[in-house]
Short mmCIF file of C-alpha atoms in Angstrom, two decimals:
data_model
loop_
_atom_site.label_atom_id
_atom_site.label_comp_id
_atom_site.label_asym_id
_atom_site.label_seq_id
_atom_site.Cartn_x
_atom_site.Cartn_y
_atom_site.Cartn_z
CA MET A 1 56.91 -51.80 7.01
CA LYS A 2 55.29 -48.51 8.01
CA GLN A 3 54.72 -47.86 11.71
CA PRO A 4 51.60 -45.92 12.73
CA ILE A 5 52.28 -42.46 14.10
CA GLY A 6 50.20 -41.30 17.05
CA SER A 7 47.73 -43.03 19.34
CA TYR A 8 44.60 -42.67 17.21
CA PRO A 9 43.81 -43.69 13.63
CA ARG A 10 43.80 -40.94 11.05
CA VAL A 11 40.50 -40.38 9.24
CA ARG A 12 39.52 -38.17 6.36
CA VAL A 13 36.73 -35.74 7.21
CA GLN A 14 34.06 -34.59 4.78
CA GLY A 15 31.06 -32.39 5.49
CA ASP A 16 28.60 -33.88 2.99
CA GLY A 17 27.04 -36.70 5.05
CA ARG A 18 23.31 -37.24 4.59
CA GLN A 19 20.51 -38.82 6.62
CA VAL A 20 22.68 -38.96 9.74
CA VAL A 21 21.09 -37.98 13.06
CA SER A 22 23.10 -36.60 15.96
CA GLN A 23 21.90 -37.10 19.54
CA ALA A 24 19.72 -39.93 18.26
CA GLY A 25 19.36 -41.42 21.72
CA SER A 26 17.30 -38.40 22.72
CA VAL A 27 14.40 -40.19 21.04
CA LEU A 28 13.97 -41.68 24.53
CA LEU A 29 13.06 -38.24 25.87
CA VAL A 30 10.82 -37.51 22.89
CA GLU A 31 8.91 -40.75 23.43
CA THR A 32 8.65 -40.00 27.16
CA VAL A 33 7.07 -36.65 26.30
CA ARG A 34 4.64 -38.35 23.93
CA LYS A 35 3.60 -41.11 26.35
CA THR A 36 3.17 -38.79 29.32
CA GLY A 37 1.32 -36.10 27.39
CA LEU A 38 3.62 -33.36 28.65
CA ASP A 39 3.58 -31.59 25.28
CA ARG A 40 -0.22 -31.31 25.28
CA ALA A 41 -0.34 -30.23 28.91
CA LEU A 42 2.18 -27.41 28.38
CA SER A 43 0.45 -26.30 25.18
CA ALA A 44 -2.87 -26.06 27.01
CA ALA A 45 -1.29 -24.29 29.99
CA LEU A 46 0.43 -21.64 27.87
CA ALA A 47 -2.40 -21.20 25.38
CA PRO A 48 -3.33 -17.76 26.83
CA TRP A 49 0.08 -16.46 25.74
CA ARG A 50 -0.13 -17.69 22.16
CA LYS A 51 -0.68 -14.79 19.79
CA PRO A 52 -3.21 -15.07 16.95
CA ARG A 53 -1.75 -16.55 13.77
CA ALA A 54 1.45 -17.51 15.61
CA VAL A 55 3.47 -20.22 13.87
CA HIS A 56 5.08 -21.73 16.96
CA ASP A 57 3.20 -22.96 20.02
CA PRO A 58 4.54 -21.53 23.35
CA GLY A 59 4.28 -24.93 25.03
CA LYS A 60 6.35 -26.54 22.26
CA ILE A 61 8.97 -23.78 22.49
CA LEU A 62 9.29 -24.21 26.26
CA LEU A 63 9.50 -27.98 25.91
CA ASP A 64 12.15 -27.66 23.17
CA LEU A 65 14.20 -25.50 25.53
CA ALA A 66 13.86 -28.12 28.26
CA LEU A 67 14.98 -30.86 25.86
CA ALA A 68 17.99 -28.78 24.83
CA VAL A 69 18.94 -28.29 28.50
CA ALA A 70 18.41 -32.00 29.23
CA LEU A 71 20.86 -32.76 26.41
CA GLY A 72 23.50 -30.50 27.96
CA GLY A 73 22.56 -26.97 26.91
CA ASP A 74 22.98 -24.06 29.30
CA CYS A 75 21.47 -21.08 27.47
CA LEU A 76 18.54 -20.20 25.20
CA ALA A 77 20.70 -20.32 22.05
CA ASP A 78 21.45 -24.03 22.60
CA ILE A 79 18.01 -24.78 21.19
CA ALA A 80 19.88 -24.71 17.88
CA THR A 81 20.92 -28.34 18.50
CA LEU A 82 17.26 -29.32 18.16
CA ARG A 83 16.65 -27.01 15.22
CA ALA A 84 19.38 -28.85 13.32
CA GLU A 85 17.43 -32.14 13.56
CA PRO A 86 13.89 -31.45 12.28
CA ALA A 87 13.32 -35.15 11.61
CA MET A 88 13.64 -35.78 15.35
CA PHE A 89 12.18 -32.66 16.94
CA GLY A 90 9.95 -31.14 14.27
CA PRO A 91 9.87 -27.39 13.60
CA VAL A 92 11.84 -25.46 16.24
CA ALA A 93 11.46 -21.72 16.84
CA SER A 94 14.21 -19.25 15.98
CA ASP A 95 16.33 -17.57 18.65
CA PRO A 96 14.42 -14.23 18.46
CA THR A 97 11.09 -16.06 18.85
CA VAL A 98 12.42 -17.93 21.88
CA SER A 99 13.68 -14.71 23.49
CA ARG A 100 10.35 -12.95 22.91
CA LEU A 101 8.46 -15.80 24.57
CA ILE A 102 10.69 -15.73 27.67
CA ARG A 103 10.20 -11.97 27.97
CA THR A 104 6.44 -12.34 27.56
CA LEU A 105 6.17 -15.06 30.22
CA ALA A 106 8.40 -13.07 32.58
CA THR A 107 6.11 -10.02 32.41
CA THR A 108 3.12 -12.03 33.69
CA GLY A 109 4.57 -12.42 37.17
CA GLU A 110 3.37 -15.64 38.80
CA LYS A 111 0.61 -16.41 36.27
CA ALA A 112 2.78 -18.15 33.69
CA LEU A 113 4.88 -19.86 36.39
CA THR A 114 1.74 -21.21 38.04
CA ALA A 115 0.43 -22.49 34.70
CA ILE A 116 3.70 -24.34 34.04
CA ARG A 117 3.74 -25.81 37.55
CA ASN A 118 0.14 -27.00 37.27
CA ALA A 119 0.94 -28.76 34.00
CA ARG A 120 3.94 -30.47 35.56
CA SER A 121 1.88 -31.57 38.56
CA GLU A 122 -0.83 -33.02 36.33
CA ILE A 123 1.64 -35.03 34.24
CA ARG A 124 3.58 -36.14 37.32
CA GLY A 125 0.47 -37.87 38.62
CA ARG A 126 0.13 -39.73 35.31
CA VAL A 127 3.81 -40.75 35.33
CA TRP A 128 3.54 -42.14 38.85
CA GLU A 129 0.46 -44.13 37.86
CA LEU A 130 2.23 -45.58 34.82
CA SER A 131 5.33 -46.37 36.88
CA ALA A 132 3.30 -48.46 39.37
CA SER A 133 5.80 -50.25 41.65
CA ARG A 134 8.66 -48.04 40.44
CA ALA A 135 6.97 -44.82 41.55
CA PRO A 136 8.31 -42.91 44.59
CA ASP A 137 5.03 -43.54 46.41
CA ALA A 138 4.95 -47.28 45.77
CA ASP A 139 5.19 -47.98 49.52
CA GLY A 140 2.60 -45.35 50.41
CA GLN A 141 5.23 -42.86 51.59
CA VAL A 142 6.74 -39.79 49.89
CA THR A 143 9.92 -38.03 51.02
CA VAL A 144 10.56 -34.42 50.00
CA ASP A 145 14.03 -32.95 50.62
CA LEU A 146 14.51 -29.18 50.86
CA ASP A 147 17.94 -27.63 50.44
CA GLY A 148 19.63 -24.44 49.35
CA VAL A 149 21.78 -24.06 46.25
CA LEU A 150 24.42 -21.45 45.50
CA ILE A 151 24.60 -20.32 41.86
CA ALA A 152 27.56 -18.16 40.93
CA ALA A 153 27.07 -15.09 38.75
CA HIS A 154 29.99 -14.03 36.56
CA SER A 155 28.33 -10.77 35.51
CA ASP A 156 26.12 -8.17 37.16
CA LYS A 157 22.65 -9.73 37.16
CA GLN A 158 19.54 -8.58 38.93
CA ASP A 159 19.43 -9.69 42.60
CA ALA A 160 22.95 -11.14 42.42
CA ALA A 161 24.71 -10.48 45.73
CA PRO A 162 27.54 -11.79 47.91
CA THR A 163 26.71 -15.19 49.41
CA TRP A 164 27.53 -16.67 52.80
CA LYS A 165 30.35 -18.64 51.14
CA LYS A 166 31.93 -15.37 50.02
CA THR A 167 30.98 -15.96 46.38
CA TYR A 168 28.70 -13.79 44.23
CA GLY A 169 25.40 -14.86 42.76
CA HIS A 170 22.02 -16.25 43.82
CA HIS A 171 20.84 -18.51 46.63
CA PRO A 172 17.67 -20.39 45.56
CA LEU A 173 15.86 -22.94 47.70
CA MET A 174 14.94 -26.21 46.00
CA GLY A 175 12.80 -29.22 46.78
CA PHE A 176 13.32 -32.76 45.48
CA VAL A 177 11.36 -35.95 45.91
CA ASP A 178 13.54 -38.91 46.86
CA HIS A 179 13.16 -42.05 44.73
CA GLY A 180 14.94 -44.15 47.33
CA PRO A 181 17.87 -46.52 46.77
CA GLY A 182 16.38 -47.85 43.52
CA GLY A 183 16.20 -44.53 41.65
CA THR A 184 17.28 -40.92 41.55
CA GLY A 185 14.87 -38.04 42.22
CA GLU A 186 12.63 -35.35 40.77
CA PRO A 187 12.70 -31.57 41.26
CA PHE A 188 9.56 -30.25 42.95
CA ALA A 189 10.25 -26.60 43.65
CA ALA A 190 12.76 -23.84 42.97
CA LEU A 191 12.46 -20.51 44.77
CA LEU A 192 14.89 -17.96 43.30
CA ARG A 193 16.40 -15.68 45.94
CA PRO A 194 19.20 -13.10 46.09
CA GLY A 195 22.66 -14.31 46.98
CA ASN A 196 22.51 -12.69 50.42
CA ALA A 197 19.21 -14.39 51.36
CA GLY A 198 19.36 -16.04 54.77
CA SER A 199 19.88 -19.77 55.07
CA ASN A 200 17.34 -20.09 57.89
CA THR A 201 14.56 -17.78 56.70
CA ALA A 202 11.36 -19.55 57.79
CA THR A 203 9.07 -17.79 55.30
CA ASP A 204 11.22 -18.93 52.36
CA HIS A 205 11.21 -22.52 53.60
CA ILE A 206 7.43 -22.40 54.01
CA THR A 207 7.00 -21.04 50.47
CA THR A 208 9.28 -23.72 49.03
CA ALA A 209 7.46 -26.44 50.94
CA GLN A 210 4.13 -25.15 49.62
CA LEU A 211 5.43 -25.24 46.04
CA ALA A 212 6.73 -28.77 46.58
CA LEU A 213 3.50 -30.05 48.11
CA ALA A 214 1.53 -28.60 45.18
CA GLN A 215 3.49 -30.93 42.87
CA LEU A 216 2.31 -34.01 44.76
CA PRO A 217 -0.90 -35.90 44.06
CA LYS A 218 -3.66 -34.48 46.26
CA LYS A 219 -3.70 -37.41 48.67
CA TYR A 220 -0.10 -36.65 49.67
CA ARG A 221 -0.43 -32.89 50.21
CA ARG A 222 -1.31 -33.41 53.86
CA GLY A 223 -0.91 -36.31 56.26
CA ARG A 224 1.81 -38.38 57.91
CA GLN A 225 2.55 -40.30 54.71
CA THR A 226 4.48 -37.26 53.43
CA LEU A 227 7.87 -36.61 55.03
CA ILE A 228 9.58 -33.22 54.77
CA ARG A 229 13.31 -33.62 55.32
CA CYS A 230 15.73 -30.68 55.72
CA ASP A 231 19.09 -29.76 57.17
CA SER A 232 19.75 -27.51 60.15
CA ALA A 233 19.22 -24.32 58.10
CA SER A 234 15.47 -24.96 58.26
CA GLY A 235 15.42 -25.91 61.93
CA THR A 236 13.47 -22.86 63.08
CA HIS A 237 10.51 -22.83 65.46
CA GLU A 238 8.34 -21.08 62.84
CA PHE A 239 8.96 -23.65 60.11
CA VAL A 240 8.54 -26.68 62.37
CA ALA A 241 5.34 -25.17 63.77
CA TRP A 242 4.04 -24.72 60.22
CA LEU A 243 4.81 -28.37 59.38
CA ALA A 244 3.05 -29.57 62.53
CA GLN A 245 0.05 -27.25 62.18
CA ARG A 246 -3.30 -28.86 62.91
CA GLY A 247 -4.93 -30.03 59.69
CA ARG A 248 -1.61 -30.33 57.86
CA TRP A 249 -0.16 -33.17 59.95
CA LEU A 250 2.96 -33.62 57.85
CA SER A 251 5.80 -35.82 59.02
CA TYR A 252 9.12 -34.07 59.30
CA SER A 253 12.77 -34.75 59.99
CA VAL A 254 14.47 -31.38 60.39
CA GLY A 255 18.04 -30.68 61.44
CA THR A 256 18.54 -28.25 64.31
CA VAL A 257 21.44 -26.14 65.50
CA ILE A 258 23.41 -27.33 68.52
CA THR A 259 22.65 -24.57 71.02
CA GLU A 260 24.41 -24.15 74.35
CA ALA A 261 21.38 -25.62 76.13
CA ILE A 262 21.42 -28.71 73.89
CA HIS A 263 25.19 -29.02 74.31
CA GLN A 264 24.93 -28.99 78.09
CA HIS A 265 22.06 -31.50 77.96
CA VAL A 266 24.12 -33.87 75.79
CA LEU A 267 27.01 -33.80 78.27
CA LYS A 268 24.66 -35.17 80.95
CA ILE A 269 23.42 -38.14 78.92
CA PRO A 270 24.60 -41.40 80.58
CA ALA A 271 26.59 -43.86 78.50
CA SER A 272 23.80 -46.43 78.75
CA ALA A 273 21.38 -44.10 76.92
CA TRP A 274 23.41 -44.08 73.70
CA THR A 275 22.39 -46.51 70.92
CA SER A 276 24.69 -47.55 68.11
CA ALA A 277 23.84 -45.99 64.76
CA THR A 278 23.20 -48.29 61.83
CA GLU A 279 24.04 -48.40 58.13
CA SER A 280 21.49 -48.75 55.34
CA ASN A 281 22.30 -52.47 55.09
CA GLY A 282 21.40 -52.98 58.75
CA GLU A 283 24.95 -53.29 60.08
CA VAL A 284 26.22 -51.24 63.00
CA ARG A 285 27.94 -47.98 62.07
CA VAL A 286 31.25 -48.12 63.89
CA GLY A 287 32.05 -45.06 66.00
CA ALA A 288 28.57 -43.48 65.80
CA TRP A 289 25.81 -43.35 68.41
CA VAL A 290 22.39 -41.73 68.77
CA ALA A 291 20.27 -40.73 71.77
CA GLU A 292 16.95 -38.97 72.38
CA LEU A 293 16.76 -35.75 74.39
CA THR A 294 13.85 -35.33 76.76
CA GLY A 295 12.70 -32.98 79.50
CA GLY A 296 12.79 -29.19 79.55
CA ILE A 297 14.86 -28.99 76.38
CA LEU A 298 11.62 -29.57 74.42
CA ILE A 299 9.84 -26.51 75.83
CA GLY A 300 8.78 -24.17 73.02
CA TRP A 301 8.63 -26.87 70.34
CA PRO A 302 5.36 -28.31 68.95
CA LYS A 303 3.66 -31.14 70.78
CA GLY A 304 4.84 -34.59 69.72
CA LEU A 305 8.32 -33.44 68.68
CA ARG A 306 11.23 -35.78 69.39
CA LEU A 307 14.75 -34.36 69.57
CA MET A 308 17.58 -36.70 68.56
CA VAL A 309 21.29 -36.15 68.91
CA ARG A 310 23.99 -38.08 67.10
CA LYS A 311 27.67 -38.25 67.93
CA GLU A 312 30.36 -39.75 65.73
CA ARG A 313 34.11 -39.93 65.86
CA THR A 314 35.59 -37.57 63.31
CA HIS A 315 38.01 -38.71 60.67
CA PRO A 316 41.70 -37.91 61.21
CA GLY A 317 42.48 -34.27 60.52
CA ALA A 318 38.90 -33.02 60.91
CA GLN A 319 38.54 -29.77 62.82
CA LEU A 320 36.18 -29.97 65.78
CA ARG A 321 33.67 -27.26 66.59
CA ILE A 322 33.11 -25.63 69.94
CA THR A 323 29.79 -27.51 70.26
CA ASP A 324 31.43 -30.92 69.79
CA ALA A 325 32.25 -33.06 72.81
CA ASP A 326 34.90 -35.63 73.75
CA GLY A 327 36.40 -35.68 70.27
CA THR A 328 33.08 -36.56 68.59
CA ARG A 329 31.03 -34.51 66.14
CA LEU A 330 27.52 -33.71 67.39
CA THR A 331 24.49 -33.25 65.13
CA CYS A 332 20.88 -32.85 66.12
CA PHE A 333 17.52 -33.23 64.36
CA ALA A 334 13.84 -33.06 65.29
CA THR A 335 11.08 -35.38 64.13
CA ASN A 336 7.47 -36.13 64.98
CA THR A 337 7.58 -39.80 63.96
CA ALA A 338 6.59 -42.01 66.89
CA GLY A 339 6.91 -45.73 67.47
CA ARG A 340 10.15 -46.28 65.55
CA PRO A 341 13.65 -46.99 66.95
CA ILE A 342 15.87 -43.93 67.24
CA ALA A 343 18.64 -45.58 65.19
CA GLU A 344 16.18 -46.10 62.33
CA LEU A 345 15.05 -42.47 62.51
CA GLU A 346 18.67 -41.29 62.51
CA LEU A 347 19.44 -43.36 59.42
CA ARG A 348 16.36 -41.94 57.67
CA HIS A 349 17.52 -38.41 58.42
CA ARG A 350 21.10 -39.14 57.34
CA LEU A 351 19.85 -40.32 53.95
CA ARG A 352 18.90 -36.70 53.32
CA ALA A 353 22.40 -36.55 51.81
CA ARG A 354 20.83 -37.86 48.59
CA ALA A 355 19.63 -34.30 48.04
CA GLU A 356 23.27 -33.37 47.36
CA ASP A 357 23.21 -35.81 44.44
CA ARG A 358 20.10 -34.09 43.09
CA ILE A 359 21.79 -30.70 43.40
CA ARG A 360 24.82 -32.01 41.53
CA ALA A 361 22.53 -33.23 38.74
CA ALA A 362 20.79 -29.84 38.66
CA ARG A 363 24.13 -28.05 38.31
CA ALA A 364 24.89 -30.29 35.34
CA THR A 365 21.48 -29.51 33.83
CA GLY A 366 21.26 -25.77 33.38
CA MET A 367 21.85 -24.58 36.95
CA ARG A 368 25.57 -23.97 36.82
CA ASP A 369 24.72 -20.40 35.89
CA LEU A 370 21.60 -18.32 35.33
CA PRO A 371 21.91 -17.20 31.68
CA LEU A 372 19.54 -14.21 31.77
CA HIS A 373 19.81 -10.80 33.44
CA ASP A 374 16.35 -10.14 34.88
CA THR A 375 15.15 -12.07 37.90
CA ALA A 376 11.70 -12.60 36.35
CA GLN A 377 13.27 -14.23 33.29
CA ASN A 378 15.57 -16.38 35.40
CA LYS A 379 12.49 -17.63 37.28
CA VAL A 380 11.15 -18.89 33.95
CA TRP A 381 14.57 -20.44 33.29
CA LEU A 382 14.35 -22.35 36.59
CA GLU A 383 11.01 -23.80 35.51
CA ILE A 384 12.64 -24.91 32.25
CA VAL A 385 15.48 -26.50 34.21
CA GLN A 386 12.99 -28.41 36.36
CA ILE A 387 11.28 -29.81 33.26
CA ALA A 388 14.73 -30.72 31.92
CA LEU A 389 15.34 -32.64 35.17
CA ASP A 390 11.87 -34.20 35.18
CA LEU A 391 12.36 -35.90 31.82
CA PRO A 392 15.61 -37.79 32.69
CA ALA A 393 13.91 -38.82 35.95
CA TRP A 394 10.63 -39.98 34.39
CA MET A 395 12.20 -41.85 31.49
CA PRO A 396 14.19 -44.26 33.73
CA MET A 397 11.12 -44.82 35.91
CA LEU A 398 9.10 -45.82 32.86
CA ALA A 399 11.68 -47.55 30.68
CA LEU A 400 15.01 -48.42 32.31
CA THR A 401 15.85 -51.29 34.65
CA GLY A 402 18.69 -52.31 36.94
CA LYS A 403 21.66 -50.03 37.42
CA THR A 404 20.77 -47.92 34.38
CA ARG A 405 17.86 -46.47 36.35
CA LEU A 406 20.37 -44.96 38.78
CA TRP A 407 22.25 -43.07 36.05
CA GLU A 408 22.31 -39.31 36.54
CA PRO A 409 21.78 -36.87 33.64
CA ARG A 410 25.48 -36.66 32.76
CA ARG A 411 25.82 -40.39 32.31
CA LEU A 412 22.51 -40.62 30.44
CA ARG A 413 23.79 -38.00 28.01
CA PHE A 414 27.16 -39.62 27.54
CA ARG A 415 25.94 -43.19 27.03
CA LEU A 416 22.36 -43.02 25.75
CA PHE A 417 21.39 -39.60 24.39
CA SER A 418 24.62 -39.02 22.43
CA ALA A 419 24.24 -42.18 20.34
CA ALA A 420 24.32 -41.53 16.59
CA ALA A 421 22.01 -43.13 14.04
CA GLN A 422 21.07 -43.23 10.39
CA LEU A 423 17.64 -42.04 9.32
CA VAL A 424 16.06 -44.21 6.63
CA THR A 425 12.83 -43.25 4.88
CA THR A 426 10.83 -46.07 3.29
CA GLY A 427 7.35 -45.32 2.00
CA ARG A 428 5.55 -43.57 4.81
CA CYS A 429 7.87 -44.84 7.57
CA ARG A 430 10.97 -43.23 9.00
CA ILE A 431 13.35 -45.65 10.66
CA LEU A 432 16.15 -44.65 13.00
CA ARG A 433 18.99 -47.15 12.72
CA LEU A 434 21.25 -46.90 15.75
CA ALA A 435 24.90 -47.86 15.48
CA ARG A 436 25.23 -51.60 16.08
CA HIS A 437 28.66 -51.29 17.69
CA TRP A 438 27.52 -48.74 20.31
CA PRO A 439 27.72 -50.57 23.68
CA TRP A 440 24.40 -49.18 24.93
CA THR A 441 22.27 -49.62 21.82
CA GLY A 442 20.52 -52.54 23.55
CA GLU A 443 19.53 -50.35 26.50
CA ILE A 444 18.09 -47.74 24.12
CA THR A 445 16.05 -50.21 22.04
CA ASP A 446 14.80 -52.09 25.12
CA ALA A 447 13.72 -48.82 26.74
CA LEU A 448 11.90 -47.75 23.58
CA ALA A 449 10.11 -51.11 23.52
CA ARG A 450 8.91 -50.58 27.09
CA LEU A 451 7.72 -47.07 26.28
CA ALA A 452 5.84 -48.40 23.26
CA LEU A 453 3.78 -50.66 25.55
CA LEU A 454 2.49 -47.73 27.57
CA PRO A 455 -0.89 -46.26 26.65
CA THR A 456 -0.83 -43.00 24.75
CA PRO A 457 -2.93 -40.24 26.38
CA ASP A 458 -6.15 -39.32 24.61
#
């Protein structure tokens, strides 16, 4: 009796397979594009840059690049994965055509970027309407998180510089809308900056916030129903004053630096003034307390600002800072939300940590490195990356349920998009037969059925 050798079965490989489609699960993204009308919106937005008698539409080229990045690509040449499947993605431009388009859009300055952003904003409003109770604004509130991202550069690129973490690259500011505990998030803004750009530059935070607000439906671009949430890098008087400016009236929850004045004020807070912090499930967070600072410490800040301080016992081995007190780590944030318990406001601010999940997803979707040399071209690349992040965020909102809606781009690629299928042509119909044994074939077919029920834009 022969014993098998090795851990895996041996198969014979031949390169003559026919009517087999790779990345067949990406039909979910294609159907999302079709139902949202993103392809038409981008084509209309980039129509001024389409040359007479051109074969390929600039909007289609940009969208193909975004699909390639959403499927795991990290450079312009990865559009070849779509070009290899014309039955799924239609005609795809060649690499030279793609490069020429990026150069053309980069030479227009902000014009092409603004056109792309306006198209995204228009479609986002439609997606939120179709999502109904699944939309981020289902409860009448929208939370926008701003945070910085460090992107390493492994070659000499324009504006690459040493960063504050002693690496070399770029330091863009990004904005994400939080979908809450039942979803992930969407990218709203990406401001490309040199690696040595300051973490607390107020003008950059204002610009990023403006870009993010422009992506919201008009009714959320001003008013208390929109919350801007940031870490201590944005806790400057100029930025907070801009958020609280009369006529803008935005809500904010902004981290602030523990200054010597704040530190001395915290030391004088009586034990009875501290309230136990809470967890998201409503239980008490052991070893963490929160209190509100009042009095002269608020001089110089906008009217209505509330200053909260949180102290928590550090985990064993953690190194305390000079601003910490009595073996507890101190953090501080400012908000203008009135009438809510301080423990609830502290929990809301602490949930800003979800932005780190969004940054991790962005790194896995084209932001691990900037593939181009010129800053203007890399700005276009960041817009492509944001579209590539929009699609895996919109598709779950429209078509997935349960835990699958929480899957980040990596898991969506590995379980759904990478599914293989057989393409069968009968008469005038083309049928994509997914592998029956694939564990997530049911999730793909159910999602496609939900997308099919949505109205197609005119």
